[in-house]
Coordinates of C-alpha atoms in Angstrom, one line a residue:
M1 CA -37.6 -19.2 -28.6
G2 CA -37.2 -22.3 -30.4
A3 CA -36.7 -23.4 -34.2
F4 CA -39.2 -22.3 -36.7
T5 CA -42.4 -24.2 -37.1
R6 CA -44.4 -25.1 -40.1
R7 CA -47.2 -22.5 -39.0
E8 CA -44.6 -19.7 -38.9
I9 CA -43.1 -20.5 -42.3
L10 CA -46.3 -21.2 -44.2
Q11 CA -48.7 -18.7 -42.6
T12 CA -46.8 -15.7 -41.9
G13 CA -43.3 -15.9 -43.5
V14 CA -42.2 -13.2 -41.1
A15 CA -39.5 -15.2 -39.3
L16 CA -37.5 -15.9 -42.4
A17 CA -38.2 -12.5 -44.0
G18 CA -36.8 -10.9 -40.8
A19 CA -33.7 -13.1 -40.7
A20 CA -33.1 -12.0 -44.3
V21 CA -32.8 -8.3 -43.4
G22 CA -29.3 -7.0 -42.9
P23 CA -28.0 -3.8 -41.4
K24 CA -27.6 -2.0 -44.8
A25 CA -31.1 -3.0 -45.8
V26 CA -32.5 -1.6 -42.6
M27 CA -30.9 1.6 -43.1
G28 CA -31.9 1.6 -46.8
Q29 CA -28.3 2.0 -48.0
S30 CA -28.6 -0.8 -50.6
R31 CA -31.5 -2.1 -52.7
N32 CA -29.6 -5.1 -53.9
Y33 CA -28.7 -6.5 -50.5
K34 CA -28.3 -10.2 -51.2
V35 CA -29.1 -12.8 -48.5
I36 CA -28.8 -16.6 -48.8
R37 CA -31.1 -18.4 -46.5
A38 CA -30.0 -21.9 -45.7
I39 CA -31.7 -24.4 -43.4
G40 CA -29.7 -26.0 -40.7
D41 CA -28.8 -25.9 -37.1
I42 CA -25.4 -25.2 -35.8
P43 CA -25.2 -26.8 -32.2
A44 CA -21.5 -26.1 -31.7
Y45 CA -19.2 -23.4 -33.0
D46 CA -15.7 -24.8 -32.1
P47 CA -14.3 -27.1 -34.9
V48 CA -11.8 -28.7 -32.5
V49 CA -14.3 -29.7 -30.0
S50 CA -17.1 -30.7 -32.4
T51 CA -16.7 -32.4 -35.9
T52 CA -20.3 -32.2 -37.0
D53 CA -20.9 -31.2 -40.5
A54 CA -22.9 -28.1 -39.2
T55 CA -20.0 -27.0 -37.1
L56 CA -17.6 -27.4 -40.1
Y57 CA -20.1 -25.5 -42.3
H58 CA -19.7 -22.6 -39.8
A59 CA -16.0 -23.0 -39.4
V60 CA -15.1 -22.8 -43.1
M61 CA -16.9 -19.6 -43.4
V62 CA -15.5 -17.9 -40.4
Y63 CA -11.9 -19.2 -40.4
D64 CA -9.2 -19.6 -43.1
T65 CA -6.6 -22.4 -43.5
L66 CA -2.9 -22.4 -44.3
F67 CA -3.6 -24.7 -47.1
G68 CA -6.9 -26.0 -48.6
L69 CA -7.7 -29.1 -50.3
D70 CA -8.9 -28.6 -53.8
A71 CA -11.6 -30.6 -55.6
Q72 CA -9.1 -33.3 -56.3
Q73 CA -8.1 -33.4 -52.7
I74 CA -4.7 -31.9 -53.4
A75 CA -3.3 -29.3 -50.9
Q76 CA -2.9 -26.0 -52.3
P77 CA -1.6 -22.8 -50.5
Q78 CA -4.3 -20.6 -48.9
M79 CA -3.1 -18.3 -46.1
V80 CA 0.5 -19.3 -47.0
G81 CA 2.3 -17.5 -49.8
K82 CA 5.7 -19.0 -50.0
Y83 CA 6.8 -22.2 -48.7
G84 CA 9.5 -24.9 -49.1
L85 CA 11.1 -28.1 -47.7
S86 CA 14.7 -28.6 -46.7
E87 CA 16.8 -31.1 -48.7
D88 CA 16.7 -33.6 -45.7
K89 CA 12.9 -33.3 -45.7
L90 CA 12.9 -32.4 -42.1
T91 CA 12.2 -28.7 -42.0
W92 CA 9.2 -26.9 -43.7
T93 CA 9.4 -23.1 -43.9
F94 CA 6.2 -21.1 -44.4
E95 CA 5.5 -17.4 -45.1
L96 CA 2.1 -15.9 -44.6
R97 CA 0.5 -13.9 -47.3
E98 CA 0.3 -10.1 -46.9
G99 CA -2.8 -8.4 -45.6
L100 CA -4.2 -11.3 -43.5
K101 CA -6.4 -9.8 -40.7
F102 CA -8.9 -11.2 -38.2
H103 CA -12.3 -9.9 -38.1
D104 CA -11.4 -7.8 -35.0
G105 CA -8.9 -6.0 -37.3
T106 CA -5.6 -7.4 -35.8
A107 CA -3.0 -8.9 -38.1
V108 CA -2.8 -12.7 -38.4
T109 CA 0.7 -13.6 -37.1
T110 CA 2.8 -16.7 -37.0
G111 CA 2.1 -16.9 -33.2
D112 CA -1.5 -17.4 -34.0
V113 CA -0.7 -20.0 -36.4
A114 CA 1.6 -22.0 -34.2
A115 CA -1.0 -22.1 -31.4
S116 CA -3.8 -23.0 -33.9
I117 CA -1.7 -25.9 -35.2
R118 CA -1.1 -27.3 -31.7
R119 CA -4.7 -27.2 -30.7
W120 CA -6.0 -28.7 -34.0
A121 CA -3.3 -31.4 -33.9
A122 CA -4.3 -32.5 -30.4
K123 CA -7.8 -33.8 -31.8
D124 CA -7.2 -34.4 -35.5
G125 CA -6.0 -37.8 -36.9
R126 CA -3.5 -36.5 -39.2
G127 CA -2.5 -33.8 -36.6
Q128 CA -1.9 -36.5 -34.0
L129 CA 0.4 -38.4 -36.4
M130 CA 2.2 -35.2 -37.3
M131 CA 2.8 -34.3 -33.6
E132 CA 4.4 -37.8 -33.0
R133 CA 7.0 -36.7 -35.6
L134 CA 7.3 -33.1 -34.6
K135 CA 10.5 -31.6 -33.1
D136 CA 9.4 -28.1 -33.0
I137 CA 7.3 -25.3 -34.4
S138 CA 9.1 -22.1 -34.4
T139 CA 8.3 -18.4 -35.4
K140 CA 11.1 -16.5 -37.1
D141 CA 9.0 -13.2 -37.3
D142 CA 5.4 -12.3 -37.7
K143 CA 5.2 -13.6 -41.2
T144 CA 7.6 -16.7 -41.3
F145 CA 7.6 -20.0 -39.3
T146 CA 9.1 -23.3 -39.5
V147 CA 7.9 -26.8 -38.7
Q148 CA 10.8 -29.2 -37.8
L149 CA 10.3 -32.9 -38.0
K150 CA 12.2 -35.8 -36.4
E151 CA 11.4 -37.9 -39.6
P152 CA 9.9 -37.0 -43.0
F153 CA 6.2 -36.6 -43.0
G154 CA 4.9 -36.6 -46.6
L155 CA 1.3 -35.6 -45.7
L156 CA 2.1 -32.6 -43.7
L157 CA 0.5 -30.1 -46.3
D158 CA -2.5 -32.4 -46.6
G159 CA -2.9 -32.4 -42.8
L160 CA -2.6 -28.6 -42.7
G161 CA -5.3 -28.3 -45.4
S162 CA -7.8 -30.5 -43.5
N163 CA -9.5 -28.5 -40.9
C164 CA -6.5 -26.9 -39.4
L165 CA -8.4 -23.6 -38.9
I166 CA -6.5 -20.6 -37.9
M167 CA -7.6 -18.7 -34.6
R168 CA -6.3 -15.9 -32.6
T169 CA -3.8 -17.0 -30.1
K170 CA -6.1 -16.2 -27.1
E171 CA -8.6 -18.8 -28.4
A172 CA -6.1 -21.1 -29.8
E173 CA -4.4 -21.6 -26.3
T174 CA -7.8 -22.9 -25.0
D175 CA -7.7 -26.5 -23.8
P176 CA -8.7 -28.6 -27.0
A177 CA -11.3 -30.4 -24.8
R178 CA -13.0 -27.1 -23.9
K179 CA -14.9 -24.9 -26.3
I180 CA -13.7 -21.5 -27.1
E181 CA -15.7 -18.4 -26.0
A182 CA -15.2 -15.9 -28.8
I183 CA -15.7 -16.7 -32.5
V184 CA -13.1 -14.5 -34.4
G185 CA -11.6 -15.7 -37.5
S186 CA -10.0 -14.3 -40.7
G187 CA -12.2 -16.2 -43.2
P188 CA -14.5 -14.8 -46.0
F189 CA -17.4 -14.4 -43.6
R190 CA -17.7 -12.8 -40.2
F191 CA -20.0 -14.4 -37.6
N192 CA -22.6 -11.9 -36.6
Q193 CA -23.1 -13.1 -33.0
A194 CA -25.3 -10.1 -32.2
E195 CA -28.0 -11.2 -34.6
T196 CA -27.5 -14.9 -34.1
R197 CA -30.0 -16.6 -31.8
P198 CA -28.8 -20.2 -31.0
G199 CA -31.3 -22.7 -31.9
V200 CA -33.2 -20.3 -34.2
Q201 CA -30.9 -18.5 -36.8
Y202 CA -27.1 -18.0 -37.3
V203 CA -25.9 -15.0 -39.2
Y204 CA -22.8 -14.5 -41.3
D205 CA -21.9 -11.3 -43.0
R206 CA -19.5 -10.9 -45.8
N207 CA -16.0 -9.9 -44.7
L208 CA -15.1 -6.8 -46.6
D209 CA -11.5 -7.0 -45.6
Y210 CA -11.0 -10.5 -46.8
L211 CA -8.4 -10.8 -49.6
P212 CA -9.2 -13.9 -51.8
R213 CA -6.4 -15.6 -53.7
K214 CA -6.4 -15.0 -57.5
E215 CA -6.8 -18.7 -58.5
P216 CA -10.2 -20.1 -59.4
A217 CA -12.1 -21.6 -56.4
S218 CA -11.8 -25.3 -56.0
G219 CA -12.9 -27.2 -52.9
L220 CA -11.4 -25.5 -50.0
A221 CA -8.7 -24.0 -52.3
G222 CA -8.4 -21.1 -54.6
G223 CA -10.2 -17.7 -54.5
K224 CA -13.0 -17.5 -52.0
V225 CA -14.9 -14.7 -53.7
V226 CA -18.1 -13.8 -51.7
K227 CA -20.9 -12.6 -54.0
V228 CA -23.6 -12.0 -51.4
D229 CA -23.9 -9.8 -48.4
R230 CA -25.1 -12.3 -45.9
V231 CA -25.8 -16.0 -45.3
V232 CA -28.2 -17.0 -42.7
Y233 CA -28.7 -20.6 -41.4
V234 CA -32.2 -21.0 -40.1
N235 CA -33.2 -23.9 -37.9
I236 CA -36.3 -25.7 -39.1
T237 CA -36.4 -28.9 -37.2
D238 CA -39.3 -30.5 -39.3
P239 CA -37.8 -31.6 -42.6
H240 CA -41.2 -31.3 -44.4
T241 CA -41.5 -27.8 -43.2
A242 CA -38.0 -27.1 -44.5
V243 CA -38.9 -28.3 -48.0
A244 CA -42.0 -26.2 -47.9
A245 CA -40.0 -23.1 -47.0
V246 CA -37.7 -23.7 -50.0
Q247 CA -40.7 -24.3 -52.3
A248 CA -42.3 -21.0 -51.0
G249 CA -39.1 -19.1 -51.5
E250 CA -38.9 -18.4 -47.9
A251 CA -35.5 -20.3 -47.9
D252 CA -33.0 -20.9 -50.6
F253 CA -31.3 -24.2 -49.7
F254 CA -31.8 -27.4 -47.7
S255 CA -29.1 -30.0 -47.7
D256 CA -31.2 -33.0 -46.5
P257 CA -34.7 -33.1 -48.1
P258 CA -36.6 -36.2 -47.1
T259 CA -35.7 -38.9 -49.5
D260 CA -39.2 -40.0 -49.9
L261 CA -40.0 -36.5 -51.5
I262 CA -37.2 -36.6 -54.1
D263 CA -39.3 -37.8 -57.0
Q264 CA -42.0 -35.4 -56.1
L265 CA -39.5 -32.4 -55.8
S266 CA -38.0 -33.4 -59.2
H267 CA -41.1 -32.3 -60.9
D268 CA -41.5 -28.8 -59.1
S269 CA -40.3 -25.9 -61.2
N270 CA -40.0 -23.7 -58.0
V271 CA -36.9 -25.7 -56.9
K272 CA -34.1 -27.8 -58.2
L273 CA -32.2 -30.9 -57.0
E274 CA -28.5 -31.2 -57.2
V275 CA -26.0 -33.8 -56.1
L276 CA -23.2 -31.5 -54.8
C277 CA -21.0 -34.1 -53.3
P278 CA -20.6 -36.7 -56.2
G279 CA -18.6 -39.1 -54.2
G280 CA -21.5 -39.5 -51.8
S281 CA -21.6 -40.4 -48.2
T282 CA -21.3 -43.7 -46.2
G283 CA -23.5 -44.6 -43.4
M284 CA -21.7 -45.4 -40.2
I285 CA -23.0 -47.2 -37.1
R286 CA -20.7 -46.3 -34.3
L287 CA -20.3 -48.8 -31.5
N288 CA -19.3 -47.9 -28.1
F289 CA -16.2 -49.9 -27.2
L290 CA -16.3 -48.8 -23.5
Q291 CA -19.7 -50.4 -22.6
P292 CA -21.2 -53.9 -22.9
P293 CA -22.2 -55.5 -25.1
F294 CA -19.9 -53.9 -27.8
D295 CA -16.8 -54.0 -25.6
N296 CA -16.6 -57.6 -26.8
V297 CA -15.4 -58.1 -30.3
K298 CA -17.9 -61.1 -30.9
C299 CA -20.8 -58.8 -30.3
R300 CA -19.4 -56.3 -32.7
Q301 CA -18.9 -59.1 -35.3
A302 CA -22.5 -60.1 -34.9
L303 CA -23.6 -56.6 -36.2
L304 CA -21.7 -57.3 -39.5
Y305 CA -24.0 -60.4 -40.0
L306 CA -27.2 -58.9 -39.0
V307 CA -27.0 -55.6 -40.9
N308 CA -28.6 -55.9 -44.4
Q309 CA -27.5 -52.8 -46.2
I310 CA -30.1 -53.0 -49.1
D311 CA -32.8 -52.7 -46.5
F312 CA -31.4 -49.3 -45.2
M313 CA -31.1 -48.0 -48.7
K314 CA -34.4 -49.1 -50.1
G315 CA -36.1 -47.8 -46.9
N316 CA -34.5 -44.3 -47.6
F317 CA -34.3 -44.0 -51.4
A318 CA -37.1 -44.8 -54.0
N319 CA -34.7 -44.1 -56.8
P320 CA -31.8 -46.7 -57.0
S321 CA -29.6 -44.1 -58.9
Y322 CA -29.0 -42.5 -55.6
F323 CA -27.5 -45.3 -53.5
K324 CA -25.4 -48.5 -53.6
T325 CA -24.4 -51.2 -51.1
C326 CA -20.9 -51.5 -50.3
P327 CA -18.6 -53.8 -48.3
S328 CA -15.4 -51.8 -48.4
Y329 CA -14.1 -50.2 -45.2
F330 CA -13.0 -47.4 -47.3
S331 CA -16.3 -46.9 -49.3
C332 CA -16.7 -47.8 -52.9
G333 CA -15.4 -45.8 -55.9
T334 CA -12.5 -44.5 -53.9
T335 CA -8.7 -45.2 -54.5
M336 CA -8.4 -47.4 -51.4
E337 CA -11.5 -49.6 -52.1
N338 CA -10.8 -53.4 -51.9
D339 CA -12.6 -56.5 -51.1
A340 CA -10.4 -58.1 -48.3
N341 CA -12.3 -59.8 -45.6
T342 CA -15.8 -59.2 -46.8
E343 CA -17.2 -62.6 -46.8
W344 CA -19.7 -61.5 -44.1
F345 CA -21.2 -59.0 -46.6
N346 CA -22.4 -61.7 -48.9
A347 CA -23.8 -63.7 -45.9
A348 CA -25.7 -60.9 -44.4
P349 CA -28.3 -61.1 -43.1
D350 CA -27.4 -64.3 -41.3
Y351 CA -29.2 -64.1 -38.0
A352 CA -28.3 -67.5 -36.9
R353 CA -24.6 -66.6 -37.4
A354 CA -25.3 -63.3 -35.5
K355 CA -27.1 -65.1 -32.6
Q356 CA -24.1 -67.5 -32.3
L357 CA -21.6 -64.5 -32.1
L358 CA -23.7 -62.8 -29.6
K359 CA -23.7 -66.0 -27.5
E360 CA -20.0 -66.4 -27.8
G361 CA -19.6 -62.8 -26.8
G362 CA -21.6 -63.2 -23.6
Y363 CA -24.5 -61.0 -24.6
D364 CA -26.8 -61.1 -21.6
G365 CA -30.1 -59.7 -23.2
R366 CA -29.5 -56.2 -21.8
A367 CA -31.2 -53.4 -23.7
V368 CA -28.9 -51.8 -26.2
L369 CA -29.5 -48.0 -26.6
I370 CA -29.6 -46.4 -30.0
L371 CA -29.5 -42.6 -30.1
Q372 CA -32.0 -41.7 -32.8
P373 CA -31.8 -38.2 -34.6
T374 CA -35.4 -37.0 -34.9
N375 CA -34.6 -34.1 -37.2
W376 CA -32.4 -36.1 -39.8
P377 CA -34.9 -38.2 -41.7
L378 CA -32.4 -40.6 -43.2
A379 CA -30.7 -41.4 -39.7
K380 CA -34.1 -41.5 -38.0
S381 CA -35.4 -44.2 -40.3
S382 CA -32.1 -46.1 -40.3
A383 CA -32.1 -46.3 -36.6
E384 CA -35.5 -47.9 -36.9
I385 CA -34.4 -50.4 -39.6
L386 CA -31.2 -51.2 -37.4
A387 CA -33.4 -51.9 -34.2
Q388 CA -35.6 -54.2 -36.2
Q389 CA -32.6 -56.2 -37.6
M390 CA -31.1 -56.4 -34.2
R391 CA -34.3 -57.7 -32.6
L392 CA -34.6 -60.4 -35.3
A393 CA -31.1 -61.5 -34.0
G394 CA -32.6 -61.7 -30.5
M395 CA -31.2 -58.4 -29.2
S396 CA -33.2 -56.1 -26.8
V397 CA -33.2 -52.5 -28.3
Q398 CA -34.2 -49.2 -27.0
L399 CA -34.3 -46.1 -29.3
V400 CA -33.6 -42.8 -27.6
P401 CA -35.1 -40.0 -29.7
L402 CA -33.1 -36.8 -29.7
D403 CA -32.6 -34.0 -32.1
W404 CA -29.2 -34.1 -33.8
G405 CA -27.8 -31.5 -31.3
G406 CA -28.8 -33.8 -28.5
V407 CA -27.1 -36.7 -30.2
V408 CA -23.9 -34.6 -30.7
A409 CA -23.9 -33.9 -26.9
R410 CA -24.8 -37.4 -25.8
R411 CA -22.3 -39.2 -27.9
A412 CA -19.4 -37.6 -26.1
V413 CA -20.6 -39.1 -22.7
K414 CA -18.4 -42.1 -21.7
A415 CA -20.6 -43.2 -18.9
P416 CA -22.8 -46.4 -19.0
P417 CA -26.1 -45.9 -21.0
E418 CA -28.2 -45.9 -17.9
Q419 CA -26.1 -43.0 -16.7
G420 CA -26.5 -40.8 -19.8
G421 CA -24.2 -42.7 -22.1
W422 CA -25.0 -44.8 -25.2
N423 CA -24.3 -48.0 -27.1
I424 CA -24.9 -46.9 -30.8
F425 CA -25.4 -43.8 -32.8
L426 CA -25.7 -43.6 -36.6
T427 CA -23.9 -40.9 -38.6
S428 CA -22.5 -40.5 -42.1
N429 CA -19.2 -39.2 -43.5
G430 CA -18.3 -38.3 -47.2
T431 CA -16.3 -40.8 -48.9
A432 CA -13.4 -38.3 -49.0
V433 CA -13.3 -38.9 -45.2
T434 CA -14.0 -42.6 -45.0
S435 CA -11.3 -43.3 -47.7
D436 CA -8.6 -41.5 -45.8
P437 CA -6.9 -44.0 -43.2
L438 CA -5.6 -41.0 -41.3
H439 CA -8.8 -39.3 -40.7
I440 CA -9.9 -39.2 -37.1
V441 CA -13.1 -41.3 -37.9
N442 CA -10.7 -44.2 -38.9
A443 CA -8.5 -43.8 -35.7
A444 CA -8.4 -46.8 -33.2
N445 CA -6.3 -45.3 -30.5
G446 CA -8.7 -45.5 -27.6
D447 CA -9.4 -42.3 -25.8
R448 CA -7.9 -40.3 -28.7
A449 CA -10.0 -41.9 -31.3
W450 CA -13.5 -40.6 -32.5
F451 CA -16.7 -41.4 -30.6
G452 CA -17.0 -45.0 -29.7
W453 CA -13.2 -44.9 -28.9
P454 CA -12.1 -48.1 -30.7
D455 CA -8.8 -49.5 -29.6
N456 CA -6.6 -51.7 -31.8
A457 CA -2.8 -51.5 -31.7
K458 CA -2.5 -53.4 -35.1
H459 CA -4.9 -50.9 -36.8
E460 CA -2.6 -48.0 -35.5
E461 CA 0.6 -49.7 -36.7
L462 CA -1.0 -50.2 -40.2
R463 CA -2.1 -46.5 -40.3
A464 CA 1.5 -45.4 -39.5
K465 CA 2.8 -47.8 -42.2
W466 CA 0.3 -46.3 -44.7
L467 CA 1.5 -43.0 -43.8
R468 CA 5.3 -43.9 -44.5
A469 CA 4.4 -45.5 -47.9
E470 CA 5.9 -43.6 -50.8
T471 CA 3.8 -44.8 -53.8
I472 CA 0.0 -45.1 -54.4
E473 CA 0.3 -48.9 -55.1
E474 CA 2.1 -49.4 -51.9
R475 CA -0.7 -47.4 -50.0
K476 CA -3.3 -49.6 -51.7
K477 CA -1.6 -52.8 -50.5
I478 CA -1.6 -51.5 -47.0
A479 CA -5.1 -50.4 -47.2
R480 CA -6.0 -53.9 -47.9
E481 CA -4.3 -55.1 -44.8
I482 CA -6.1 -52.3 -42.7
Q483 CA -9.4 -53.5 -44.0
E484 CA -8.5 -57.2 -43.3
N485 CA -7.8 -56.3 -39.7
A486 CA -10.7 -53.8 -39.3
W487 CA -13.4 -56.2 -40.3
D488 CA -12.0 -58.5 -37.6
F489 CA -12.0 -56.2 -34.8
V490 CA -15.0 -54.0 -36.2
P491 CA -14.4 -50.4 -35.2
F492 CA -17.9 -49.6 -36.8
V493 CA -20.5 -51.0 -39.2
T494 CA -21.6 -49.4 -42.4
F495 CA -25.1 -49.4 -43.8
G496 CA -24.8 -48.3 -47.3
Q497 CA -23.5 -45.5 -49.5
W498 CA -25.6 -42.7 -51.0
M499 CA -25.5 -39.6 -53.1
Q500 CA -27.9 -37.2 -51.3
P501 CA -29.6 -34.7 -53.6
M502 CA -29.8 -31.2 -52.1
L503 CA -32.8 -28.9 -52.5
L504 CA -32.2 -25.4 -53.7
R505 CA -34.0 -22.3 -55.4
P506 CA -33.4 -22.0 -59.1
N507 CA -31.9 -18.6 -58.7
L508 CA -28.8 -19.7 -56.9
K509 CA -25.9 -19.9 -59.2
G510 CA -22.4 -21.1 -58.9
M511 CA -22.9 -23.9 -56.2
M512 CA -19.7 -25.9 -56.3
K513 CA -19.5 -29.5 -56.4
V514 CA -17.1 -30.7 -53.6
P515 CA -15.7 -34.1 -52.6
F516 CA -16.4 -33.3 -48.9
S517 CA -19.8 -33.8 -47.5
W518 CA -19.0 -31.6 -44.5
L519 CA -18.2 -28.7 -46.8
R520 CA -20.8 -26.3 -48.1
P521 CA -18.9 -23.4 -49.6
W522 CA -20.9 -20.1 -49.9
W523 CA -18.3 -18.3 -51.5
N524 CA -18.5 -17.8 -55.4
V525 CA -22.3 -18.5 -55.0
E526 CA -24.6 -15.8 -56.6
K527 CA -28.3 -15.1 -55.9
A528 CA -30.0 -13.8 -59.0

């Protein structure tokens, strides 16, 4: 069985209604059984192997973190109760809160924590930097552990608060390159694998044993108080069908309504539109450094001169209040925004310059493969715009239509395009991610970097320098150096910045605004 179709949604309504029924409702034990039905596909469950937004939506429901980044992106204790740093700033001591249990009923121990930190750190940008400075992680007892460093690492708590999700030891000891088999966390929701049907629906039940913190919820921090019984993600691949499902009350939430419908939906009293990530997202064109033509820096620089961001934004948004163009490597409106080495931005589109760079880079006319997500309207149309702009610069382009799950699978393939690999895929990241030099999307350490595998030693030296900086002004100065170098070696190209309005039913209350586009917290949300 595949994803829901327009016919199933609009003519029967049976599929979603069935998905909304939980065990208690079936047994008639509760007339107030509350179910939120969100629209989305979750092609992968392991947040270490996959970093898609959908996987992280899943992960923050099922797993908990030692620390959580609040709405101001400040690390606050979450699973940790007490903690402290030695006078020489080399040893952190942490004590877990009382009553932490995995969904199988076993207690969360420091052994689970140590194994989870090591697996997370193998793939995460901040984690990799932490491990380079790590002397040891040791457990004193089931509640207390220490992290010993070879040199001070001022962002350790921020690192532990950014997607370091705590698993049982048996899953955490899995090779970071291999997906885990069992989904057992200690977070506010339990993954109901028995009622989940991959590609169709994904079911999450309230964890009755979860002990939320007493502080108000903020971002990934504070009290994660679950106020509904179940959240179901339903996969509706056609975005117009997804919108119709929300309008008809068959679904409650859709994060990516087609942008050409936004004005029309703003006049529909059956739904409401909210921008829940005020910082917005930056569109990113990832280039494969391992394969020609983008293994050549001149060919990558050519992309800077042929991409005209305003075409992408106007092609996707009728209302200019939802977008902006931006030349900054760190996104606009962020602390690290700057204008270093952005002359290309004012020149673009300059197809003559792009052609010259392609010639200098030895471009031989080969077809460039762009992975085109068919079920993400913004990325689908943006891929078409990019293809057209590349053709105007004399490039041969082939679009490869795939659903987003297919893109996620294929982008990991390092083989040549004709053997199942790729040259370009389009994605987006929240500005909280793009403005963080230490995030994995900003790494340029070859095989250990994010998809595209950029490799630049100077970039890595500057990221390490940024890490060691002690003041915000010093970090801003180094961020300028990073951007100066980045727009020379071109780890990726950006195609605009936008604030995506999300579509929801008016009876959803308590939706939190968060700085992370990958986070959709369902705790604290009520359904009237």
